[in-house]
mmCIF file of C-alpha atoms and ligand atoms in Angstrom:
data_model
loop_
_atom_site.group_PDB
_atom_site.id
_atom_site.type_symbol
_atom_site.label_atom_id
_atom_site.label_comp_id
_atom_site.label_asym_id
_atom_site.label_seq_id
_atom_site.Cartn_x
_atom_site.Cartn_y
_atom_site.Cartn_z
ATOM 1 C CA UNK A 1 12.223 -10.179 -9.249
ATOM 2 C CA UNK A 2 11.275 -6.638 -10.894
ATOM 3 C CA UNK A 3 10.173 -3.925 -8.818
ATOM 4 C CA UNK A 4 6.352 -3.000 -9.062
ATOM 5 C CA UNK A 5 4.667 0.571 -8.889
ATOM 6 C CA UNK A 6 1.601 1.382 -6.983
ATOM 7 C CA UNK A 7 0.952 5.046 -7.394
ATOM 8 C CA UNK A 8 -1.286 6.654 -4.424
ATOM 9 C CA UNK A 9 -3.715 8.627 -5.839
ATOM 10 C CA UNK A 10 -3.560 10.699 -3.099
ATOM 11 C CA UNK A 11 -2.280 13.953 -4.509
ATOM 12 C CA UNK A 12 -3.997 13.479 -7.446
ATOM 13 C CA UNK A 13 -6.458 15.927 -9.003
ATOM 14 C CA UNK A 14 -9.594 14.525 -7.577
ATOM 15 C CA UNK A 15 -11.820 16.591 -10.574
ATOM 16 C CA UNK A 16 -9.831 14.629 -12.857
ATOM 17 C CA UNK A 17 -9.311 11.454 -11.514
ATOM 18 C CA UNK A 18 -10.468 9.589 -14.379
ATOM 19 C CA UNK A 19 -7.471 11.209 -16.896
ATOM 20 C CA UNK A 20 -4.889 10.902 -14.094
ATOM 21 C CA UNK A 21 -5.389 6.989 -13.631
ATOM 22 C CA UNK A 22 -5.399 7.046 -17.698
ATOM 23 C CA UNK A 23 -1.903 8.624 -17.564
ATOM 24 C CA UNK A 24 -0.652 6.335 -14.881
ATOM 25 C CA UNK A 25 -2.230 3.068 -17.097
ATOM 26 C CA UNK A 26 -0.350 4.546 -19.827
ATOM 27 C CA UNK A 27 3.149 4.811 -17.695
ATOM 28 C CA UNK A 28 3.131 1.611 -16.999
ATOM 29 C CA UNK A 29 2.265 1.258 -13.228
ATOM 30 C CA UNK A 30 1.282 -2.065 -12.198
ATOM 31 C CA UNK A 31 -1.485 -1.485 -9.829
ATOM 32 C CA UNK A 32 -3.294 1.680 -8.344
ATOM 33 C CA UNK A 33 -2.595 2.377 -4.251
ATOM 34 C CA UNK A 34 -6.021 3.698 -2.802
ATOM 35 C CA UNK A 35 -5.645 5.582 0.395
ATOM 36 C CA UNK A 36 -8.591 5.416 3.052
ATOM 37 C CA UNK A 37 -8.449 7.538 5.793
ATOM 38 C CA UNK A 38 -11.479 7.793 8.676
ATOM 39 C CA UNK A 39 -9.840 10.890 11.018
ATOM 40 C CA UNK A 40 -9.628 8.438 13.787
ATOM 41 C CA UNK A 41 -6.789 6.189 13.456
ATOM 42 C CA UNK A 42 -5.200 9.101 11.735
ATOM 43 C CA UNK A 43 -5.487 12.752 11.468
ATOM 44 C CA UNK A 44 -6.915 13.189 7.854
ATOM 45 C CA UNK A 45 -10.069 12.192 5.698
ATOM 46 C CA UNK A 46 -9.436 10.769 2.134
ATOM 47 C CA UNK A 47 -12.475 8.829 0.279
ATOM 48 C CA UNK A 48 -14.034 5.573 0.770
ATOM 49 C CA UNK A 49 -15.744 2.648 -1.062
ATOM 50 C CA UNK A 50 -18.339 5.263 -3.240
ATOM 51 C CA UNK A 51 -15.188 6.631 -4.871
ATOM 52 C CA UNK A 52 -13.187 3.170 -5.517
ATOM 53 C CA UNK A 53 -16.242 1.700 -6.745
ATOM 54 C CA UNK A 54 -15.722 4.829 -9.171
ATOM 55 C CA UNK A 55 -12.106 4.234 -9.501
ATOM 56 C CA UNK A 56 -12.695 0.637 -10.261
ATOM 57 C CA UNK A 57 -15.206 1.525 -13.540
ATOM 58 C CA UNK A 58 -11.723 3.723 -15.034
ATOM 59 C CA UNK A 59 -9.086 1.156 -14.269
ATOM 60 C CA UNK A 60 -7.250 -2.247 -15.412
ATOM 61 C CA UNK A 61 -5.283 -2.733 -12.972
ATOM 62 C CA UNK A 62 -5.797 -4.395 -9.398
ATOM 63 C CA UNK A 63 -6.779 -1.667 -7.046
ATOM 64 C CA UNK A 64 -4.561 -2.136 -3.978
ATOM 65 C CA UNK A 65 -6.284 -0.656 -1.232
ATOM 66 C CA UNK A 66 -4.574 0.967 2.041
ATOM 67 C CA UNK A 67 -7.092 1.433 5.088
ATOM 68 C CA UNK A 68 -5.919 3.210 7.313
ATOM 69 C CA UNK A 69 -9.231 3.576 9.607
ATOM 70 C CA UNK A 70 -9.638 2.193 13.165
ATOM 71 C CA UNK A 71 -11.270 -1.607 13.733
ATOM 72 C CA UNK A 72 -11.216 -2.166 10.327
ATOM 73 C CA UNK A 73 -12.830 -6.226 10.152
ATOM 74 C CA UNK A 74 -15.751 -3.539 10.627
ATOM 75 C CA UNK A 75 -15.877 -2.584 6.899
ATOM 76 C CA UNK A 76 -14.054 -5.855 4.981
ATOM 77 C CA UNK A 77 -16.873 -6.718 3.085
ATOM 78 C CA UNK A 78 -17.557 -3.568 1.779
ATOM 79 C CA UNK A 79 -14.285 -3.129 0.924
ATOM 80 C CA UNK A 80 -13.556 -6.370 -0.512
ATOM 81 C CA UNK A 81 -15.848 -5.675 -2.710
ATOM 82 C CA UNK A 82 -13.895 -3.779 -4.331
ATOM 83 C CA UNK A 83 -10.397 -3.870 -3.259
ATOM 84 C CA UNK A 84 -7.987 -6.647 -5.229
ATOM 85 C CA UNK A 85 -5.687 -6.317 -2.204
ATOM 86 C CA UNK A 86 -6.717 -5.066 0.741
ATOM 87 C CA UNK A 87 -4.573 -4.049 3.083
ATOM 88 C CA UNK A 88 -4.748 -2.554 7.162
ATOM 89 C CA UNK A 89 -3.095 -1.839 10.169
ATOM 90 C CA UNK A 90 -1.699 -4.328 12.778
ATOM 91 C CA UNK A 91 -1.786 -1.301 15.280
ATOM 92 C CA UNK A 92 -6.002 -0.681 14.195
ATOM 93 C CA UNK A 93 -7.668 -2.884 16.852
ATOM 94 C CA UNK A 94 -9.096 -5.321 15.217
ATOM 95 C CA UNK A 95 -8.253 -9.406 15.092
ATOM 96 C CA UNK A 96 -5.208 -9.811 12.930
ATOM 97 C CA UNK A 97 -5.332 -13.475 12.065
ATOM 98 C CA UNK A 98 -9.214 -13.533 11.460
ATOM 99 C CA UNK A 99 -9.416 -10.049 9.763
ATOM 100 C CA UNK A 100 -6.381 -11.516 7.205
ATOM 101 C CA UNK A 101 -8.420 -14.626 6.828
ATOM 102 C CA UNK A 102 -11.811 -13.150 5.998
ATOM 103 C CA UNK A 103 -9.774 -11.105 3.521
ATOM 104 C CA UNK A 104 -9.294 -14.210 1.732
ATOM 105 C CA UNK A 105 -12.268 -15.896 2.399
ATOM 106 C CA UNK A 106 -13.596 -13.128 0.390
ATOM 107 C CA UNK A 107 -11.231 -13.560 -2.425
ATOM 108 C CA UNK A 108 -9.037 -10.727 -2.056
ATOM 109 C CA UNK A 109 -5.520 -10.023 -1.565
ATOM 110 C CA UNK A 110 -4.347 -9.925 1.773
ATOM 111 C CA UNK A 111 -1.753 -7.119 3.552
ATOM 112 C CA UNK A 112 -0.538 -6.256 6.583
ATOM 113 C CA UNK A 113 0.917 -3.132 7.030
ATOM 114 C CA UNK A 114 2.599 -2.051 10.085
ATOM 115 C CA UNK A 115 3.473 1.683 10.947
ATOM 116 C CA UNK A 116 6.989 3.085 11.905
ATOM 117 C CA UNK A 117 6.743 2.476 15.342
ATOM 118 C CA UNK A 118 5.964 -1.318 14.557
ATOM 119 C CA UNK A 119 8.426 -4.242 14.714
ATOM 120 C CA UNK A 120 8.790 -6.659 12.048
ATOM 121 C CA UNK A 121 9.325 -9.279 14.335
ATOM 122 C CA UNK A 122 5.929 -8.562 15.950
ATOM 123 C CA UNK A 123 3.660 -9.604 12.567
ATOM 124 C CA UNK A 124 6.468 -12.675 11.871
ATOM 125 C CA UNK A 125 3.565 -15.009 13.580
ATOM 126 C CA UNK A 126 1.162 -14.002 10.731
ATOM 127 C CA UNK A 127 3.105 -14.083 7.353
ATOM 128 C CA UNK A 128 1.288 -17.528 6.393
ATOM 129 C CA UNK A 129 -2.103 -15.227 6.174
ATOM 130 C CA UNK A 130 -0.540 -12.880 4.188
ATOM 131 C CA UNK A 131 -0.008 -11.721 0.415
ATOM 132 C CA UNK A 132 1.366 -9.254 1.036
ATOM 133 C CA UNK A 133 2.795 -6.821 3.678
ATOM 134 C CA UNK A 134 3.017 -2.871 3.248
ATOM 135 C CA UNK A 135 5.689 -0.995 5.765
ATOM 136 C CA UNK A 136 5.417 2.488 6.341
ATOM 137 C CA UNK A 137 7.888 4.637 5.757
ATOM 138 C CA UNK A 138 6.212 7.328 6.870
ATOM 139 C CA UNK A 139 3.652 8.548 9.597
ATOM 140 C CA UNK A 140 0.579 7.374 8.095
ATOM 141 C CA UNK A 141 -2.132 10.469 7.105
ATOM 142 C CA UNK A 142 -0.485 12.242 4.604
ATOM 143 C CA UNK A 143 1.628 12.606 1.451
ATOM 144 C CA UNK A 144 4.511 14.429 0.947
ATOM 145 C CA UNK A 145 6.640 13.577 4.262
ATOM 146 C CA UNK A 146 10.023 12.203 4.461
ATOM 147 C CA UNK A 147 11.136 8.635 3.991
ATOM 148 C CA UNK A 148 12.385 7.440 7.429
ATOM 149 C CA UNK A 149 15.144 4.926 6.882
ATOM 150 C CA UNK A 150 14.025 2.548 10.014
ATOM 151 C CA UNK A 151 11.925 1.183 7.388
ATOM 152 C CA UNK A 152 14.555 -0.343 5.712
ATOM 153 C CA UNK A 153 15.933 -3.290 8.163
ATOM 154 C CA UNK A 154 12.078 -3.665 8.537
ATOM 155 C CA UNK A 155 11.925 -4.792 5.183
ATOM 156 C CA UNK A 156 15.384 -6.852 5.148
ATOM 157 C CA UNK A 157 14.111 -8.492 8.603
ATOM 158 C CA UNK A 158 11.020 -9.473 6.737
ATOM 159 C CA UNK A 159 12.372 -10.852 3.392
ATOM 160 C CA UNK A 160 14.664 -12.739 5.270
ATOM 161 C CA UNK A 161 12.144 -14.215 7.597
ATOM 162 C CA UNK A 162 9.722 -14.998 4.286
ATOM 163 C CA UNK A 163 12.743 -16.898 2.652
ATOM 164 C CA UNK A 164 13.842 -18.904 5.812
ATOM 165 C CA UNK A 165 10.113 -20.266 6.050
ATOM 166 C CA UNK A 166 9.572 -19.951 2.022
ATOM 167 C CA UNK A 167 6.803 -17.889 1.531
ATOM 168 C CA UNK A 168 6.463 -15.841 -1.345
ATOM 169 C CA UNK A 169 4.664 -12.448 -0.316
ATOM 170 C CA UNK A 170 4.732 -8.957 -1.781
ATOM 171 C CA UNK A 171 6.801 -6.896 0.352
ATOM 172 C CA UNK A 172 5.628 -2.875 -0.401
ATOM 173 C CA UNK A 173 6.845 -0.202 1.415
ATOM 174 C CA UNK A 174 4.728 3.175 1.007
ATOM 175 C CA UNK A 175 5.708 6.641 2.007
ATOM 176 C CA UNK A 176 8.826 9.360 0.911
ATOM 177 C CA UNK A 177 9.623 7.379 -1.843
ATOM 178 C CA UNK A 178 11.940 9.258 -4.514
ATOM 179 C CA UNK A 179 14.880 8.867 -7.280
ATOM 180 C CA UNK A 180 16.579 8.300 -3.785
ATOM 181 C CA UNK A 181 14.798 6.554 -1.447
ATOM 182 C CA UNK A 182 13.833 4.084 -4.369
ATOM 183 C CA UNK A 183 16.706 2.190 -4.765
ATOM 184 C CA UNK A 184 16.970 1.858 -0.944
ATOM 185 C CA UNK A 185 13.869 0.617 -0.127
ATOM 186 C CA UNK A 186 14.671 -1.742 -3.368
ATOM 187 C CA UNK A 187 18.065 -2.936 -1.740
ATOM 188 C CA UNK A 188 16.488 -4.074 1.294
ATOM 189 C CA UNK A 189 14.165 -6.209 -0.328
ATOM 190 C CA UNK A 190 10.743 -3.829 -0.816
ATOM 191 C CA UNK A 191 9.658 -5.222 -4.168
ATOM 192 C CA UNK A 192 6.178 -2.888 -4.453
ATOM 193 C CA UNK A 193 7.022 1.174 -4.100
ATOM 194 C CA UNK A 194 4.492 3.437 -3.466
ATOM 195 C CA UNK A 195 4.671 6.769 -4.749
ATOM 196 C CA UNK A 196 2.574 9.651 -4.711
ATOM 197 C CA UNK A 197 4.047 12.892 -4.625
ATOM 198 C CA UNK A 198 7.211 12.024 -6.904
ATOM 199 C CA UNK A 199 4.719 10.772 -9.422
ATOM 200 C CA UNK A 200 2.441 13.570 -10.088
ATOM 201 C CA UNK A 201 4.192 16.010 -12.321
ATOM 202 C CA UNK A 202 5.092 15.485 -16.161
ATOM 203 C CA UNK A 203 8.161 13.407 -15.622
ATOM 204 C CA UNK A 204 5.585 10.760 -14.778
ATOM 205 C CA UNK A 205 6.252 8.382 -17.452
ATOM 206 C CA UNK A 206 10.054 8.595 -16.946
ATOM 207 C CA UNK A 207 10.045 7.992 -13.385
ATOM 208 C CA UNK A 208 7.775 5.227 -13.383
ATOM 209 C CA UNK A 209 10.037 3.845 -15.509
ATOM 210 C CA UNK A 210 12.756 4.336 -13.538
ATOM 211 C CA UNK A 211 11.629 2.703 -10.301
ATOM 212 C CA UNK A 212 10.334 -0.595 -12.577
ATOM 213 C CA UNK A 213 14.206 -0.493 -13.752
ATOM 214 C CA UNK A 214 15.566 -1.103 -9.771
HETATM 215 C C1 DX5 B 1 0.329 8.065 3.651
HETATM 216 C C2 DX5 B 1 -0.129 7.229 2.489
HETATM 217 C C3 DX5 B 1 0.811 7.178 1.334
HETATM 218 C C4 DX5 B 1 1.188 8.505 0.762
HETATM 219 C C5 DX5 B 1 2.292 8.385 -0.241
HETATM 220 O O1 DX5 B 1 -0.516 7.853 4.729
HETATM 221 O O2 DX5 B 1 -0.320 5.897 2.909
HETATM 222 O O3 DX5 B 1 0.341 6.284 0.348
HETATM 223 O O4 DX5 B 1 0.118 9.205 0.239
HETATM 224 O O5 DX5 B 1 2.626 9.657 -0.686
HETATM 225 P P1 DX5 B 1 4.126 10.126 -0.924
HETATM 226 O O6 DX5 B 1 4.723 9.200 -1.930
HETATM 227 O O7 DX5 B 1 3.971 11.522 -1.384
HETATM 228 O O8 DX5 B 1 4.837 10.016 0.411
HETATM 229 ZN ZN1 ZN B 2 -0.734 4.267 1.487
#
């Protein structure tokens, strides 16, 4: 199984979002990570569904959305809308099981993403209602931290438990990720990067390149 790239437009140049998803098309990146943050569940604003809906009219690839805003099943629809995975936090208060399940019902992706202070054993129960599952690898809020490397049995632990019970789900793993951190989070089994700050310079091409090659 190839690795994937889902670039967070996060530190991207927001005037010029349109050219910088054009860029990232033409680098080959396999879908587009959207990161939506509400200042409550953590410390930092980004955008919501006004600017994916934006996004969505510039791109061709799915749109792989990240919330990171408290009691999300409050906002699915809206977000389904126009999400192709949508993704948010075990730790965010809402019902897991029926929050992944309207995801679907709605004919979207589903992800679970748990942050570092998360267990994989603790989401084990809901893997059948998932696509995918994201683990952080960093503090979620902003870009530009350090890769922590607890996220790495994390992701063994969970492509273990998907292949013992034989479900095939997208394992990403979002935060730090560099020439190398990469290969790491690759090792253990992360077969979706995110990458944001490593991306966003003029060896973009190259380096998306690179990570597809792990
Ligand atoms: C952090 C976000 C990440 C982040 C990635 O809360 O979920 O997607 O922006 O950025 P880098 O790759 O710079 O860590
Ligand atoms: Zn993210």
């Amino acid at each position: 199984m190839s690795v994937k790239v889902s670039p967070s437009v996060l530190t991207a140049d927001f005037l010029n979002l349109a050219e910088d998803i054009r860029k990232l098309e033409k680098s080959g990146v396999d879908m587009l990570h959207l990161d939506v943050m509400d200042g409550i569940f953590v410390p930092n604003i980004s955008f919501g569904v006004p600017v994916i809906k934006s996004i969505k009219k510039h791109s061709t690839v799915p749109l792989d959305v990240h919330l990171m805003i408290d009691r999300p099943h409050r906002y699915i629809k809206e977000f389904a809308a126009v999400a192709d995975i949508l993704g948010f936090h075990y730790e965010a208060g809402s019902d897991v099981a029926e929050t992944l399940r309207e995801i679907r019902a709605l004919g979207c992706k589903s992800c679970l993403t748990i942050k570092p202070c998360t267990n994989a054993e603790d989401i084990f129960e809901f893997l059948p209602l998932c696509d995918m599952v994201l683990v952080m690898s960093v503090e979620p809020g902003f870009g530009g931290q350090s890769f922590m490397p607890s996220a790495l049995p994390k992701l063994s632990a969970l492509k273990a438990e998907c292949e013992r019970r034989g479900l095939n789900i997208d394992l990403e793993v979002d935060g730090g990720i560099n020439a190398e951190t990469a290969p790491l989070a690759a090792k253990a089994g992360a077969n979706v990067l995110v990458a944001g700050s490593y991306l966003f310079c003029d060896e973009m091409e190259k380096r998306v390149e690179y990570i597809k090659s792990l």
